[in-house]
Every structure is written in C-alpha cells, then in structure tokens.
PDB file of C-alpha atoms in Angstrom:
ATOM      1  CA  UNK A 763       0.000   0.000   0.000  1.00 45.00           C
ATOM      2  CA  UNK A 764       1.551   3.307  -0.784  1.00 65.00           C
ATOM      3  CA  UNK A 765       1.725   5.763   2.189  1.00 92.00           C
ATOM      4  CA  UNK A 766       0.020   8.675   2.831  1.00 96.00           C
ATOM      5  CA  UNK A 767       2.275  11.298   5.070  1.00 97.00           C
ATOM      6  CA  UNK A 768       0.646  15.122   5.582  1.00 97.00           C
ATOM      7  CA  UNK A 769       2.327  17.984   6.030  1.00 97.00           C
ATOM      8  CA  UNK A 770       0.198  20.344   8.859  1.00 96.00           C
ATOM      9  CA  UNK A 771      -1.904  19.301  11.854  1.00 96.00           C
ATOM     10  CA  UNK A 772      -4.650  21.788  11.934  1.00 94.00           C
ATOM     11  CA  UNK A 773      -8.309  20.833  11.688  1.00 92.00           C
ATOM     12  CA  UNK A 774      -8.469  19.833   8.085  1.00 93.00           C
ATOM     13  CA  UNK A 775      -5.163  17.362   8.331  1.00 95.00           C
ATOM     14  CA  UNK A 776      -6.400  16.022  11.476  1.00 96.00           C
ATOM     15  CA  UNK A 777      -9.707  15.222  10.349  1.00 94.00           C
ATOM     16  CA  UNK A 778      -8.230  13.877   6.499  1.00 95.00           C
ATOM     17  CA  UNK A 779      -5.164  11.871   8.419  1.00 96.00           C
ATOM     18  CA  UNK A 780      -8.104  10.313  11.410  1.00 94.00           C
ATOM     19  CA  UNK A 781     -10.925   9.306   8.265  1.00 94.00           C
ATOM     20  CA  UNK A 782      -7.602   7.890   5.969  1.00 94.00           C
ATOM     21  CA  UNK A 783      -7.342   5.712   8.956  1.00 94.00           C
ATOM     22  CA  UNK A 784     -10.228   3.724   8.036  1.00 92.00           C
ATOM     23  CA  UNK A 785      -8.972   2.388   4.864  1.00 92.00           C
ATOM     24  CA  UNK A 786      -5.383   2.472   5.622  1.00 94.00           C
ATOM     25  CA  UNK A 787      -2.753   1.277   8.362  1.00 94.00           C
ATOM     26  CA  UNK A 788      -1.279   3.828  10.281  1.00 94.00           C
ATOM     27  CA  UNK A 789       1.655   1.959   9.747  1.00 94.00           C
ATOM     28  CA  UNK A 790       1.017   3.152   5.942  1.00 95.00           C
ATOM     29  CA  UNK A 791       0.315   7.052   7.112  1.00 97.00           C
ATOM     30  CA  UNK A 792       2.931   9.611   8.135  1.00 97.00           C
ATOM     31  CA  UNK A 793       2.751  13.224   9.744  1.00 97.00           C
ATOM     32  CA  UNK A 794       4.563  16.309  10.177  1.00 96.00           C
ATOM     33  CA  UNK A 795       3.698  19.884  11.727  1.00 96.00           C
ATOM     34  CA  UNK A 796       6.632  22.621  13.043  1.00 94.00           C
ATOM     35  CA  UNK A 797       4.863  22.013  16.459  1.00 95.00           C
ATOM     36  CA  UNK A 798       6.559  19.338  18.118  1.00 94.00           C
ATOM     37  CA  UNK A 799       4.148  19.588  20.732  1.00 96.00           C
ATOM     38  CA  UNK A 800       1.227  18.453  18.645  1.00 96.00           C
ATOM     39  CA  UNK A 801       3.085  16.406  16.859  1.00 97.00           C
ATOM     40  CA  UNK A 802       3.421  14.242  19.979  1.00 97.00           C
ATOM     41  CA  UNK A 803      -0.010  14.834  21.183  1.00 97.00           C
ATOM     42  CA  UNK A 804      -1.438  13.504  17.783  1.00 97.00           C
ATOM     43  CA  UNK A 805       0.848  10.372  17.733  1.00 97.00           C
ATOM     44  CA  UNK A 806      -0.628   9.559  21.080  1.00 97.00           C
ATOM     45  CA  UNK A 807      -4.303  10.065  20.152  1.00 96.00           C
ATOM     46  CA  UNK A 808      -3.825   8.153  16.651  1.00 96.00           C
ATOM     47  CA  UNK A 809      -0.493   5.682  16.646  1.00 96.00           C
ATOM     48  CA  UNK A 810       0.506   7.172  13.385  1.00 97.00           C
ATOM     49  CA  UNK A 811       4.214   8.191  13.615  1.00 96.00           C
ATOM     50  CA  UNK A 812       5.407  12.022  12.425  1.00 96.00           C
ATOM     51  CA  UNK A 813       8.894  12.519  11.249  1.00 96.00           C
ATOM     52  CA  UNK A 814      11.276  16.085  11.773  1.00 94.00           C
ATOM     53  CA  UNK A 815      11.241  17.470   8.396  1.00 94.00           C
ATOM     54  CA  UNK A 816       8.909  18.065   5.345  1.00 94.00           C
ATOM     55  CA  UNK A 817      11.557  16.819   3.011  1.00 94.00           C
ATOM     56  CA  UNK A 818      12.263  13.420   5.568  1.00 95.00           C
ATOM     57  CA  UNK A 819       8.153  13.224   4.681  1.00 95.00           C
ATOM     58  CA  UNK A 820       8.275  13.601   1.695  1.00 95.00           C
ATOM     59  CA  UNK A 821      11.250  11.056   0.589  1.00 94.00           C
ATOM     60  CA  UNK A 822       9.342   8.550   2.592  1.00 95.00           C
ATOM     61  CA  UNK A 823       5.441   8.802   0.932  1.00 96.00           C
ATOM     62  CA  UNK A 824       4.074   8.626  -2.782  1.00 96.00           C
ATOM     63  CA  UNK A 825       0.814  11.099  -1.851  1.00 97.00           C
ATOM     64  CA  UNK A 826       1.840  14.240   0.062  1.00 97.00           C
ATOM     65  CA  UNK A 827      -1.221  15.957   1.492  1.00 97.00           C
ATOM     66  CA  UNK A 828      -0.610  19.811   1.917  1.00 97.00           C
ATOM     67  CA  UNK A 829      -2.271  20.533   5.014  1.00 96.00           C
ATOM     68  CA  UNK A 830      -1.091  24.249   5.727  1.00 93.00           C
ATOM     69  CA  UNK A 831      -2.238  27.739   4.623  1.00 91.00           C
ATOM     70  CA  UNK A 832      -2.080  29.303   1.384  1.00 89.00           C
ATOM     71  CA  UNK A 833      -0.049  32.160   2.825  1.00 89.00           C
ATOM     72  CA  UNK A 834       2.817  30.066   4.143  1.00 91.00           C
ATOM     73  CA  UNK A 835       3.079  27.701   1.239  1.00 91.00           C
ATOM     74  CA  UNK A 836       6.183  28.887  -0.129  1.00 90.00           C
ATOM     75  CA  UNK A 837       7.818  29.220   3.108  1.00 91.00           C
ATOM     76  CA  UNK A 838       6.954  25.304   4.310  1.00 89.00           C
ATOM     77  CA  UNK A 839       8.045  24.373   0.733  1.00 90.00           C
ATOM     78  CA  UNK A 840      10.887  25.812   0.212  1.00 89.00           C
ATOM     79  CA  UNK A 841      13.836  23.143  -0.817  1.00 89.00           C
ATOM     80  CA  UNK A 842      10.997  20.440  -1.357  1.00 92.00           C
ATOM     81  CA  UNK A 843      11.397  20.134  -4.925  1.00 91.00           C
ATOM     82  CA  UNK A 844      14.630  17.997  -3.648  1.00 92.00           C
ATOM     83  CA  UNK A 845      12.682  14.989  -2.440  1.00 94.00           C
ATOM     84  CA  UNK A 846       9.715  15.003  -5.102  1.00 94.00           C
ATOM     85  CA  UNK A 847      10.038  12.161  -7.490  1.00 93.00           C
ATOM     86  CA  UNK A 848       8.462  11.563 -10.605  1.00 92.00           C
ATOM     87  CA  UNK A 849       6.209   9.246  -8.964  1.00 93.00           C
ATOM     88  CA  UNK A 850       5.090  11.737  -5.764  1.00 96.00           C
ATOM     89  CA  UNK A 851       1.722  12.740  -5.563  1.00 97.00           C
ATOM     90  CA  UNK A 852       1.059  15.908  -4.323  1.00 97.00           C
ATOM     91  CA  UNK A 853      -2.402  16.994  -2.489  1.00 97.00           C
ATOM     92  CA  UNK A 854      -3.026  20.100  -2.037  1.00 96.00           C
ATOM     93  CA  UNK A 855      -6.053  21.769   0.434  1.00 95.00           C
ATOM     94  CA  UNK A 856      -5.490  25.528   0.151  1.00 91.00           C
ATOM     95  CA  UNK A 857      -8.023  27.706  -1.534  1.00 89.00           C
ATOM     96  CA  UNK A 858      -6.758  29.900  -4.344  1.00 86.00           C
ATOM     97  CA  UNK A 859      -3.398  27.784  -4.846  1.00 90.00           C
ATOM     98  CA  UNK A 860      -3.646  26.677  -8.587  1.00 92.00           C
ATOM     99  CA  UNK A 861      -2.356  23.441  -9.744  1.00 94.00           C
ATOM    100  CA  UNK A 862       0.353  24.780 -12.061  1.00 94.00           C
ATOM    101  CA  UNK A 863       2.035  27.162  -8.440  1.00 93.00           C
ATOM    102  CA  UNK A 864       2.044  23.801  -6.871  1.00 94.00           C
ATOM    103  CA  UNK A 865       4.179  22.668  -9.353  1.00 94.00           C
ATOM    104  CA  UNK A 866       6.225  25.331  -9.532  1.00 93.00           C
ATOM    105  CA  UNK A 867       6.918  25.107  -6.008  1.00 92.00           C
ATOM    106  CA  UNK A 868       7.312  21.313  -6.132  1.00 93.00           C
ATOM    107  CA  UNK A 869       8.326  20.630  -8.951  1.00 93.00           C
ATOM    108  CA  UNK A 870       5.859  17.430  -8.672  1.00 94.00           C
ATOM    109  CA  UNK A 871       4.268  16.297 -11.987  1.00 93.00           C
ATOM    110  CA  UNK A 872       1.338  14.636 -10.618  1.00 96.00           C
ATOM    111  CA  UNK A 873      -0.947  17.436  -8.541  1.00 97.00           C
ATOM    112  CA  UNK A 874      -4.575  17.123  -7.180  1.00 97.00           C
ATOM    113  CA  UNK A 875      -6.299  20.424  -6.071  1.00 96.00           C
ATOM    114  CA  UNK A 876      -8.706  19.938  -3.166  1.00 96.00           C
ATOM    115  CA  UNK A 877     -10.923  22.140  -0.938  1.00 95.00           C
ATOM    116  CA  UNK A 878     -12.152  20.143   1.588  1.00 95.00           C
ATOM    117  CA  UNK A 879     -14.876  21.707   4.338  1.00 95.00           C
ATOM    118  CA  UNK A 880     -14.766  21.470   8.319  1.00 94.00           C
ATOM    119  CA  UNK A 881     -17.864  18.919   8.585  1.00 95.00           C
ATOM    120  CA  UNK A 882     -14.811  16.503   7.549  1.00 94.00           C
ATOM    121  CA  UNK A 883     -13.996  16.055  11.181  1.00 92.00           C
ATOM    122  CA  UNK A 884     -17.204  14.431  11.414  1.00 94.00           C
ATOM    123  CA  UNK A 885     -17.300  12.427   8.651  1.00 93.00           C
ATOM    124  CA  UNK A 886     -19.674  14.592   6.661  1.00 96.00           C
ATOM    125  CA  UNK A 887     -17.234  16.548   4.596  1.00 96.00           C
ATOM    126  CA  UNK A 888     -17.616  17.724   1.239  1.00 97.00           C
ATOM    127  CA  UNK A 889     -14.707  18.128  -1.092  1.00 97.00           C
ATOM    128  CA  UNK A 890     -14.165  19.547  -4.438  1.00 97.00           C
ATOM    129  CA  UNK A 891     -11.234  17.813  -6.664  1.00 97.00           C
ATOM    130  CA  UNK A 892      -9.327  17.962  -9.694  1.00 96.00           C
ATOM    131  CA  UNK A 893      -6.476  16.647 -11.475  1.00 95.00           C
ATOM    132  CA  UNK A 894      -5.621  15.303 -14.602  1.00 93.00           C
ATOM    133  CA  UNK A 895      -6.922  11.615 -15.072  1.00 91.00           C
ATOM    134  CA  UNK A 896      -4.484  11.068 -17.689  1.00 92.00           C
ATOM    135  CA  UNK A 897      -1.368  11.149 -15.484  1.00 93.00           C
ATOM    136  CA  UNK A 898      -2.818   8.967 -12.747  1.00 95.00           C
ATOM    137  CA  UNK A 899      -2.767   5.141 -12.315  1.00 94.00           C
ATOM    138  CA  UNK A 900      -6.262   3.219 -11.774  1.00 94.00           C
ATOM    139  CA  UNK A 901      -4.210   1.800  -8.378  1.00 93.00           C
ATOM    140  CA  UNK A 902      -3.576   5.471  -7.446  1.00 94.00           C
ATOM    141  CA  UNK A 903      -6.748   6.816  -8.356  1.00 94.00           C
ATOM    142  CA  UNK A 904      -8.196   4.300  -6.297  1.00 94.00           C
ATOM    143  CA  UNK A 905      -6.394   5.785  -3.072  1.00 93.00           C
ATOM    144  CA  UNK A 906      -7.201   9.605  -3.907  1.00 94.00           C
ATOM    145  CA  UNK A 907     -10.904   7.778  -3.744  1.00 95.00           C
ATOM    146  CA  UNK A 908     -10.365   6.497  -0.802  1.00 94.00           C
ATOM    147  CA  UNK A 909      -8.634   9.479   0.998  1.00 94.00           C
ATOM    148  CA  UNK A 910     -11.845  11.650   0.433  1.00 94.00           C
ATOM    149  CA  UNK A 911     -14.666   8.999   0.788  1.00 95.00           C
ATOM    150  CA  UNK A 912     -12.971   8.235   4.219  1.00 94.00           C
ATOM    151  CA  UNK A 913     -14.151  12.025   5.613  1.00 95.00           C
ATOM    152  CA  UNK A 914     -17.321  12.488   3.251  1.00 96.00           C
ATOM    153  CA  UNK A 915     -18.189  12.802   0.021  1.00 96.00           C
ATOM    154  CA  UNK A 916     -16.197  14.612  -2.487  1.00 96.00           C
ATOM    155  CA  UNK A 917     -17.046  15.708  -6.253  1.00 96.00           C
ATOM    156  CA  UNK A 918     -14.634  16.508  -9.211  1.00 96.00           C
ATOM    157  CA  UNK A 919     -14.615  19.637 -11.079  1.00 96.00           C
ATOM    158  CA  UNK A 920     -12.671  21.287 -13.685  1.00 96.00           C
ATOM    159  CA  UNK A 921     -10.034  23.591 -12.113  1.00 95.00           C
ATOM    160  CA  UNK A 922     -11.738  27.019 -13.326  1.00 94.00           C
ATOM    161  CA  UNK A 923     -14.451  26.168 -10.297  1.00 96.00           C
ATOM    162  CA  UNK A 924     -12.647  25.096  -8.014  1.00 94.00           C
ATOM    163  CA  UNK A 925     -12.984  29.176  -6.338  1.00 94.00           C
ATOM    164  CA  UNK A 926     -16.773  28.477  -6.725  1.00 96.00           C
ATOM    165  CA  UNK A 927     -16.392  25.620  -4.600  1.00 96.00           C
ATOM    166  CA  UNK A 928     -14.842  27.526  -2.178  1.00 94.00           C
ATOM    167  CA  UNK A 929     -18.222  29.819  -1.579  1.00 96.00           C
ATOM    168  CA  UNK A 930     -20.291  26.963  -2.193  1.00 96.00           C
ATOM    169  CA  UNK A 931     -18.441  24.709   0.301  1.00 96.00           C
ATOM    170  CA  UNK A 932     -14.906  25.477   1.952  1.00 94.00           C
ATOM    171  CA  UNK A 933     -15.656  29.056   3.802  1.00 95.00           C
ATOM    172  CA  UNK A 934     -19.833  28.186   3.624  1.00 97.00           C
ATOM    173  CA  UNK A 935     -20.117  26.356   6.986  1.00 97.00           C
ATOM    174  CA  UNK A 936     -18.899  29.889   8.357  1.00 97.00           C
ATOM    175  CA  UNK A 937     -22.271  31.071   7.404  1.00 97.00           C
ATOM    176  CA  UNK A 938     -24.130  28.111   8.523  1.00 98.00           C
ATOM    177  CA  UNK A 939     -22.846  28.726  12.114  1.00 98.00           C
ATOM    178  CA  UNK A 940     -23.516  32.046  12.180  1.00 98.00           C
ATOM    179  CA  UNK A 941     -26.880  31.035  11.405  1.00 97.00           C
ATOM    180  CA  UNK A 942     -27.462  28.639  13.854  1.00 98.00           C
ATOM    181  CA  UNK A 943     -26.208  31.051  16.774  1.00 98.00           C
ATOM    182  CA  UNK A 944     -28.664  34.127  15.507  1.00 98.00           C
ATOM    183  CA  UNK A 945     -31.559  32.142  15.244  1.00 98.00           C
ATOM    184  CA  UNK A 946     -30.786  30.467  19.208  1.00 98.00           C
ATOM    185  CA  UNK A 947     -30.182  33.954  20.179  1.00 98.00           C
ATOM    186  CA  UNK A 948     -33.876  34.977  18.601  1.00 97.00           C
ATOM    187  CA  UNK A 949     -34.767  32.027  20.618  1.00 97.00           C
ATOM    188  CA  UNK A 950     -33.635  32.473  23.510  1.00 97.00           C
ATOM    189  CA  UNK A 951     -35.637  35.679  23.955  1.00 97.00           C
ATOM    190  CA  UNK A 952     -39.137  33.786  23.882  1.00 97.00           C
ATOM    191  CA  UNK A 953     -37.866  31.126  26.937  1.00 97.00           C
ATOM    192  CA  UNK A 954     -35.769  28.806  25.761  1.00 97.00           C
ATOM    193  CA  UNK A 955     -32.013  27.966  27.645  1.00 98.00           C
ATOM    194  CA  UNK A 956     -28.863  28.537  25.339  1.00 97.00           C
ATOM    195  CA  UNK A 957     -28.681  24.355  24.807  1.00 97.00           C
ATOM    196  CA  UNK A 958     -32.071  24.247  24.257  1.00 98.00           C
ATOM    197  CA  UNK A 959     -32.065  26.643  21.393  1.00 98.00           C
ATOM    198  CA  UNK A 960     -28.764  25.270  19.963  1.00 98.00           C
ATOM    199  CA  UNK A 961     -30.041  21.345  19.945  1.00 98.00           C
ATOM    200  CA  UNK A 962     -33.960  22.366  18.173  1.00 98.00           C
ATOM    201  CA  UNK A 963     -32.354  24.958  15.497  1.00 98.00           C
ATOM    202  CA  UNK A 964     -28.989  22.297  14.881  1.00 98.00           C
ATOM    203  CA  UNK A 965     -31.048  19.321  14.145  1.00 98.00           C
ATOM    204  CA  UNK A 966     -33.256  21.332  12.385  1.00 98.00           C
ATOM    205  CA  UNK A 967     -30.394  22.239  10.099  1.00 97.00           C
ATOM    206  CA  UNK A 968     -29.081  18.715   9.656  1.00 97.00           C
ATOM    207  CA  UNK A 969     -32.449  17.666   9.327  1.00 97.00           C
ATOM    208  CA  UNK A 970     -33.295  19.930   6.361  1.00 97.00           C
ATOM    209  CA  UNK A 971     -29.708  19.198   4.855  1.00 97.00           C
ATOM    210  CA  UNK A 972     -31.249  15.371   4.578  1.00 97.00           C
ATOM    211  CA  UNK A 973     -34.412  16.022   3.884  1.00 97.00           C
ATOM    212  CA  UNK A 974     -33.251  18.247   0.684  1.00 97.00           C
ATOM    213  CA  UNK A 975     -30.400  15.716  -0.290  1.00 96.00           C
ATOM    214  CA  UNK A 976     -32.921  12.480  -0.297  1.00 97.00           C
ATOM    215  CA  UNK A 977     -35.833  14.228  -2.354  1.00 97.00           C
ATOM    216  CA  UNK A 978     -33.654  15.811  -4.521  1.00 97.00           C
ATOM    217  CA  UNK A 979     -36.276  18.492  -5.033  1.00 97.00           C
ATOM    218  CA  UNK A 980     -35.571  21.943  -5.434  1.00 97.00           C
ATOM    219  CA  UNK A 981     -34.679  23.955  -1.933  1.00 97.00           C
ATOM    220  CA  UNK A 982     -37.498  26.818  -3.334  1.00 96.00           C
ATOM    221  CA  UNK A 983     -39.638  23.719  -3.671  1.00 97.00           C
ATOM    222  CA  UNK A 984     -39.344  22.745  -0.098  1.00 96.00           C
ATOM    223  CA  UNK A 985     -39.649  26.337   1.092  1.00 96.00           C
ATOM    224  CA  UNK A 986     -42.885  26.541   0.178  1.00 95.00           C
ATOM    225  CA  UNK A 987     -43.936  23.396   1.489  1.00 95.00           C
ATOM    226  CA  UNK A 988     -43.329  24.997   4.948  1.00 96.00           C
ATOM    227  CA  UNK A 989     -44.632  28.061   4.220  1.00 95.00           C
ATOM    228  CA  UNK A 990     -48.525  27.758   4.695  1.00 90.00           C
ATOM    229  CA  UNK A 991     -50.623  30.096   3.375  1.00 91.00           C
ATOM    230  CA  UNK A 992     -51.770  32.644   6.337  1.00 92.00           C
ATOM    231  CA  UNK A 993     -49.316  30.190   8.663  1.00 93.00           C
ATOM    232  CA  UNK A 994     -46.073  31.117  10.826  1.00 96.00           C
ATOM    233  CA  UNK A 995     -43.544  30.677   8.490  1.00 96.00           C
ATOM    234  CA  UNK A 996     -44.557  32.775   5.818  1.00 95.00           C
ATOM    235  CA  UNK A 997     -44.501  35.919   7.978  1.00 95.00           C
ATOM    236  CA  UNK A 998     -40.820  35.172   9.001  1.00 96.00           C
ATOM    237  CA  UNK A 999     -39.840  34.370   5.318  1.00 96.00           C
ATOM    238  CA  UNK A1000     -41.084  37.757   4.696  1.00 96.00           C
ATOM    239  CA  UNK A1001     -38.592  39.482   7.180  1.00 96.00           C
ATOM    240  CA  UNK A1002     -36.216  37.712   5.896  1.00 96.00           C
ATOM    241  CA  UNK A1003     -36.457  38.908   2.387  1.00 96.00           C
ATOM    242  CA  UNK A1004     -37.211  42.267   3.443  1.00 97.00           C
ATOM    243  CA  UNK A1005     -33.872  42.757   5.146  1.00 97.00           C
ATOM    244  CA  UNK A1006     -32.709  40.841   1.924  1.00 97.00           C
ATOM    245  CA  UNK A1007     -30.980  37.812   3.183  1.00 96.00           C
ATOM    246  CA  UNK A1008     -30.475  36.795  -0.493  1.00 96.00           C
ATOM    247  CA  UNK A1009     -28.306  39.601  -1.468  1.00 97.00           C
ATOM    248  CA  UNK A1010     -26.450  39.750   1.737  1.00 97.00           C
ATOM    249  CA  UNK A1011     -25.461  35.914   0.977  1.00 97.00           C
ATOM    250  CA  UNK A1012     -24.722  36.718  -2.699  1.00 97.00           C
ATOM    251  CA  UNK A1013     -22.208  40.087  -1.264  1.00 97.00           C
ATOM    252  CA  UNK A1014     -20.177  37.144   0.857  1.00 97.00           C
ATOM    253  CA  UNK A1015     -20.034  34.570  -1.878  1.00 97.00           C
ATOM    254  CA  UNK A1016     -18.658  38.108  -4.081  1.00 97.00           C
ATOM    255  CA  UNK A1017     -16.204  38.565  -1.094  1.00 97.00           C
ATOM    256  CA  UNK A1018     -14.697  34.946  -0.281  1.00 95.00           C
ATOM    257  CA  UNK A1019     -14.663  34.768  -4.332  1.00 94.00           C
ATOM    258  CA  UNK A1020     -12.379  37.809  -4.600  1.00 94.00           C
ATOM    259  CA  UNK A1021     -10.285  36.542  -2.011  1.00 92.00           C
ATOM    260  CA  UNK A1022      -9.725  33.230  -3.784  1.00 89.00           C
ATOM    261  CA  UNK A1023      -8.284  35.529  -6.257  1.00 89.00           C
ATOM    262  CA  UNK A1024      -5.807  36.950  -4.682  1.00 89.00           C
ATOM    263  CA  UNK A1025      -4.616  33.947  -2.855  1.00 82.00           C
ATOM    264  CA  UNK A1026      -3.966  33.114  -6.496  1.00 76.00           C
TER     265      UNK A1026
END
C-alpha cells in the first residue's frame, strides 16, 4: 500500500489523516507539523508516527497531502522540490493555490487540487477535486478515492471552479454557524435555555440538509412546502427577504470569491 504522510496538523489534516485511517494502516500514514508539541499529542491520540522534516516526509510517501495555509506555502516548501520524485503525488487543500504554483513550487508532476470543508472532522465533509486523469494510475486513483470517501463525500470539477467551490463549500459552513447562533439567540428571547435553542435549530439544520439531499427536489420547492398560506412561516420568510438575506449571501459569496483571487 503506498503511504500517505501530511504535512500540517490543523483541523483539516487532522480530520483527512483520522478518516484515511479507516482504509489504511497507520503503519502506511505519516505526519509532520513545526509544532513538536502536537506532533506528539497527535501520535498519542492516533499511533501514526510524524517525522522532523517536510523533506524526511516527503522522501518517505508517494501522496503528500498539503495541510497548511495558502499564505505560508512557499515558506513550508521551500527546498521540497529535492525529495519530489516523478512518482510523488502531491495533495493540495489551500483555496486559491492553482495546480500549475504547486508545481512550480514542487516541482511534482502529478498534482490534485482539493478544498475540503470542516464537517470533515465528522465524517460529513464535502470536497471539491481535480487533477488530470491522464497522469494517474487506476491503483492510485483508487487511493485519492479512498482518501476523500474516508471524511465524506467529495465531487470533481474542472479547475476554473474550483474558487466556486470555495463559496459553495470550503468558507460556507462559516455562514451556517452564524446562522445557527442568531436564530438560538432569537430564541432564547421567547424562553428557551442557550442548549435548548442550539439542539432544536442544529437538528433542524441537519435535518433539512437530509431532507433536501434524499428528495432531490428543489430547496425553493421545499420552502414553500413549509410556508402555509396565512401560517407562521410565511410571515418570518417575509422578514427575511425584506432585510434581503439573499443579497447579503450573494455580497459574501462576491467577497470569499475575490479573495480566492488573490490567494492566487
């Protein structure tokens, strides 16, 4: 089995290194992150063993999962391109880093772009991919499969939308959250304890999420079904265009998308 080593600790390679675990040994997985700290408080919670250097990771692996900021990429790559052989596969989960920089600062051949979401570190993670299928292996694309199914699901998509992926997925649980705490909050107000409000409008959430996802019908579709003529949720729908929660959604998706490019 070819092994798996990721370069970063944070949330996202936590989560991607704990689901890889399901499918692969952690005999077969390696780690490393500048903090030496978590590095040894990750090795106890998992097994999996971390090494002192990216390049001592990367000689020792065939798919390199880049686990660190876009800002600091060519800073924690710097003097990798002198372990990268022509059969390394390089993963990368930064927003706005294009296929062709990674490369540059690699000088890997084979590169997959990701953007994975938080909901990963429960399983229910969804990632955007691409890469040329031309320059992979059935046998390797086989473990990229693997590596994403393990955390979620996970859809590929031509590079040019990978920054809409971003909005629609990588930053968008931001929103969600935000969400969830102003409608406790609301909540809260009419009687209801801070838990209370968080478990009924959470479930409600991941309920809908399912409920949307199974029918496959449209999300205006299912709006309506809730909103009952002359009922309660047609009077809050219509506070909630009036203070135009549509185009206040639309001006962040604008924002994280012109971030994206400039990370770029």
């Amino acid at each position: 089995m070819s092994k798996i080593g990721f370069i970063g600790m944070g949330n996202m390679g936590y989560a991607l290194m704990n689901g890889c675990l399901k499918f692969f040994d952690k005999e077969n997985v390696l780690f490393f992150d500048t903090n030496t700290d978590r590095c040894e408080e990750v090795k106890s919670e998992t097994g999996v063993d971390f090494v002192s250097s990216v390049n001592e990771l990367v000689e020792n692996v065939k798919f390199v999962v880049l686990a660190i900021k876009p800002q600091v990429y060519e800073v924690a790559l710097d003097g990798i391109e002198s372990s990268v052989n022509e059969d390394t596969i390089i993963i990368s989960l930064a927003p706005g880093i294009t296929v062709d920089k990674v490369k540059d600062l690699t000088s890997a051949q084979k590169v997959i772009r990701t953007m994975p979401n938080t909901p990963a570190m429960v399983g229910e993670g969804m990632t955007g991919i691409c890469y040329d299928e031309e320059v992979f292996s059935p046998d390797e694309e086989i473990v990229i499969d693997k590596i994403f199914n393990s955390v979620g699901k996970y859809k590929k998509v031509d590079e040019d939308l990978m920054n809409a992926v971003v909005c629609a997925s990588g930053s968008s649980p931001a929103y969600v959250f935000m969400f969830i705490d102003y409608l406790a909050k609301s909540v809260e107000k009419l009687g209801l304890t801070r838990d209370e409000s968080i478990d009924f409008v959470a479930q409600t959430v991941l309920g809908s999420a399912k409920l949307l996802i199974e029918t496959g019908e449209d999300p205006d579709v299912l709006k309506e079904k809730v909103c009952s003529p002359g009922g309660t949720t047609i009077e809050g729908v219509k506070k909630l265009d009036e203070n135009e929660l549509e185009k206040a959604i639309d001006e962040a998706t604008q924002a994280c998308f012109k971030r994206c490019i400039e990370l770029q």
